[in-house]
Tab-separated table of C-alpha atoms in Angstrom:
chain	number	residue	atom	x	y	z
A	1	MET	CA	-11.185	-6.053	-12.798
A	2	TYR	CA	-11.788	-2.866	-11.402
A	3	THR	CA	-9.983	0.081	-9.564
A	4	SER	CA	-11.224	2.307	-7.054
A	5	ILE	CA	-9.675	5.423	-5.571
A	6	LYS	CA	-10.531	7.711	-2.858
A	7	LYS	CA	-9.877	10.034	-0.259
A	8	PHE	CA	-10.588	8.579	3.783
A	9	PRO	CA	-13.996	10.691	3.532
A	10	GLU	CA	-15.186	9.378	0.260
A	11	LEU	CA	-15.348	5.421	1.430
A	12	THR	CA	-18.090	4.093	2.291
A	13	THR	CA	-18.563	2.195	5.601
A	14	ASN	CA	-18.596	-1.394	3.742
A	15	GLU	CA	-15.490	-0.012	2.035
A	16	LEU	CA	-13.780	0.602	5.209
A	17	TYR	CA	-14.436	-2.321	6.859
A	18	ASP	CA	-13.290	-4.543	3.313
A	19	ILE	CA	-9.722	-2.698	3.758
A	20	LEU	CA	-9.376	-3.044	7.446
A	21	GLN	CA	-10.544	-7.134	7.011
A	22	LEU	CA	-7.573	-7.789	4.124
A	23	ARG	CA	-4.988	-5.472	5.769
A	24	ASN	CA	-5.527	-7.005	9.351
A	25	LYS	CA	-5.831	-11.025	7.406
A	26	CYS	CA	-2.371	-10.236	5.390
A	27	PHE	CA	-0.370	-8.219	8.261
A	28	ILE	CA	-1.484	-9.709	11.555
A	29	VAL	CA	-2.895	-13.233	10.333
A	30	ASP	CA	-0.804	-14.101	7.205
A	31	GLN	CA	2.571	-12.055	8.819
A	32	GLN	CA	1.783	-12.966	11.970
A	33	VAL	CA	3.160	-9.343	12.660
A	34	PRO	CA	0.926	-7.676	15.709
A	35	TYR	CA	0.535	-4.166	14.958
A	36	GLN	CA	-1.577	-1.148	15.509
A	37	ASP	CA	-3.154	-0.617	11.873
A	38	LEU	CA	-5.298	2.272	13.392
A	39	ASP	CA	-2.215	4.484	12.843
A	40	ASN	CA	-4.204	8.126	11.731
A	41	TYR	CA	-2.589	8.222	8.293
A	42	ASP	CA	-5.414	6.814	6.089
A	43	LYS	CA	-7.013	9.685	6.584
A	44	GLU	CA	-4.537	11.818	5.218
A	45	SER	CA	-3.855	9.172	2.084
A	46	TYR	CA	-5.539	7.676	-1.127
A	47	HIS	CA	-6.771	4.537	-0.830
A	48	PHE	CA	-6.809	2.314	-3.864
A	49	CYS	CA	-8.327	-0.999	-3.884
A	50	LEU	CA	-8.539	-3.104	-7.014
A	51	TYR	CA	-11.822	-5.978	-7.059
A	52	ASP	CA	-13.165	-8.768	-9.036
A	53	SER	CA	-15.483	-7.166	-11.294
A	54	ASP	CA	-17.336	-11.241	-11.232
A	55	ASN	CA	-18.246	-11.130	-7.761
A	56	ASN	CA	-17.383	-7.744	-6.471
A	57	ASN	CA	-14.364	-9.017	-4.056
A	58	LEU	CA	-11.594	-6.784	-2.479
A	59	VAL	CA	-8.647	-8.617	-4.295
A	60	ALA	CA	-5.798	-5.794	-4.042
A	61	TYR	CA	-5.263	-2.185	-1.827
A	62	ALA	CA	-2.674	0.185	-0.984
A	63	ARG	CA	-2.382	3.280	0.346
A	64	VAL	CA	-1.018	6.522	-0.317
A	65	ILE	CA	0.366	8.976	2.356
A	66	LYS	CA	0.285	12.203	1.234
A	67	PRO	CA	2.967	14.563	1.422
A	68	ASN	CA	4.311	16.067	4.684
A	69	VAL	CA	2.683	13.921	7.083
A	70	ARG	CA	4.316	11.068	7.554
A	71	PHE	CA	7.598	11.902	5.584
A	72	ILE	CA	8.207	14.743	3.330
A	73	GLU	CA	7.670	12.829	0.064
A	74	PRO	CA	4.382	11.194	-0.406
A	75	SER	CA	4.582	7.397	0.900
A	76	LEU	CA	3.224	4.180	-0.320
A	77	GLY	CA	2.381	1.889	1.862
A	78	ARG	CA	-0.110	-0.973	3.302
A	79	VAL	CA	0.110	-3.324	0.220
A	80	CYS	CA	-1.505	-6.118	0.288
A	81	ILE	CA	-3.220	-8.643	-1.885
A	82	ASN	CA	-6.494	-10.961	-0.860
A	83	GLU	CA	-4.696	-14.560	-0.793
A	84	GLN	CA	-7.230	-16.012	-3.412
A	85	TYR	CA	-5.553	-13.922	-5.854
A	86	ARG	CA	-1.868	-14.182	-5.119
A	87	ASP	CA	-0.719	-15.068	-8.726
A	88	GLY	CA	1.881	-12.756	-9.175
A	89	THR	CA	-0.109	-10.082	-11.443
A	90	HIS	CA	-2.278	-8.328	-8.957
A	91	PHE	CA	0.440	-6.146	-7.209
A	92	ASN	CA	1.388	-4.775	-10.772
A	93	GLU	CA	-1.804	-3.951	-11.497
A	94	ILE	CA	-2.482	-1.532	-8.354
A	95	TYR	CA	1.035	-0.209	-8.117
A	96	LYS	CA	0.571	0.857	-12.227
A	97	LYS	CA	-2.886	2.727	-10.929
A	98	VAL	CA	-0.468	4.341	-7.798
A	99	ILE	CA	2.044	5.611	-10.032
A	100	GLU	CA	-0.276	7.022	-12.175
A	101	LEU	CA	-2.032	9.037	-9.637
A	102	GLY	CA	1.504	10.228	-8.803
A	103	ASP	CA	2.748	10.994	-11.667
A	104	GLU	CA	-0.803	13.515	-12.236
A	105	LEU	CA	-0.103	14.425	-8.373
A	106	GLU	CA	3.017	15.438	-9.467
A	107	TYR	CA	5.092	13.110	-7.011
A	108	LYS	CA	9.124	12.898	-8.004
A	109	VAL	CA	10.125	10.936	-4.862
A	110	TRP	CA	8.332	8.616	-3.075
A	111	ARG	CA	9.331	7.168	0.582
A	112	SER	CA	8.225	3.494	1.709
A	113	ILE	CA	8.716	1.003	4.848
A	114	LEU	CA	8.639	-2.943	3.267
A	115	GLN	CA	9.713	-6.078	4.663
A	116	LYS	CA	13.338	-7.167	4.027
A	117	LYS	CA	11.779	-10.239	2.460
A	118	TYR	CA	9.585	-8.275	-0.274
A	119	TRP	CA	12.608	-6.252	-1.539
A	120	SER	CA	13.246	-8.026	-4.646
A	121	LEU	CA	9.851	-7.688	-5.914
A	122	TRP	CA	10.514	-3.591	-4.921
A	123	LYS	CA	14.046	-3.533	-6.142
A	124	ARG	CA	12.627	-4.568	-10.048
A	125	LYS	CA	10.108	-1.557	-9.703
A	126	GLY	CA	12.976	1.096	-9.478
A	127	TRP	CA	13.154	1.639	-5.351
A	128	THR	CA	16.548	1.604	-3.169
A	129	ILE	CA	17.305	0.595	-0.355
A	130	ASP	CA	17.901	4.610	1.773
A	131	LYS	CA	18.571	2.517	5.214
A	132	GLU	CA	17.718	-0.397	6.991
A	133	ILE	CA	15.456	-0.192	9.972
A	134	ILE	CA	13.035	-2.463	12.377
A	135	GLU	CA	9.568	-2.094	12.274
A	136	ASP	CA	6.773	-3.325	13.992
A	137	GLY	CA	9.608	-6.048	15.591
A	138	VAL	CA	10.495	-6.637	11.658
A	139	GLU	CA	13.117	-6.385	9.794
A	140	SER	CA	12.329	-3.808	6.983
A	141	TYR	CA	14.245	-1.457	4.614
A	142	GLU	CA	13.024	2.322	3.915
A	143	VAL	CA	13.223	2.738	0.670
A	144	ILE	CA	13.093	5.656	-2.417
A	145	LEU	CA	11.596	6.025	-5.648
A	146	ARG	CA	13.045	9.165	-8.069
A	147	ARG	CA	10.694	8.937	-11.351
């Protein structure tokens, strides 16, 4: 496995296509949540891609929106894992890379929105619930991580 971390203008057309394809598959097709994926936050974000070294398939993806764009804090979102690789380890790999960059950039407090069904995974990483919300018609939490 290898990781790529890029700002939006650094992404190639093929990388952007692979990212959008994975996000579409995970959120719109698999989870059946019709939402507007292209929200203009991509342009102000870091894009984390975890690739399979054997075949260069996109295994996992996460987006970190810079501070003062969506929230005052940086925001972690659009975390998704390719269904062929959903064995439980790849979330941890990409999450570790996200936090490492956050440490480099001195991000002390993070904010995110996640579906309630994924709360236990994020809780184990130290996130706390700020409030309950409905995001794109789905019961969700707005959560905070203090480092």
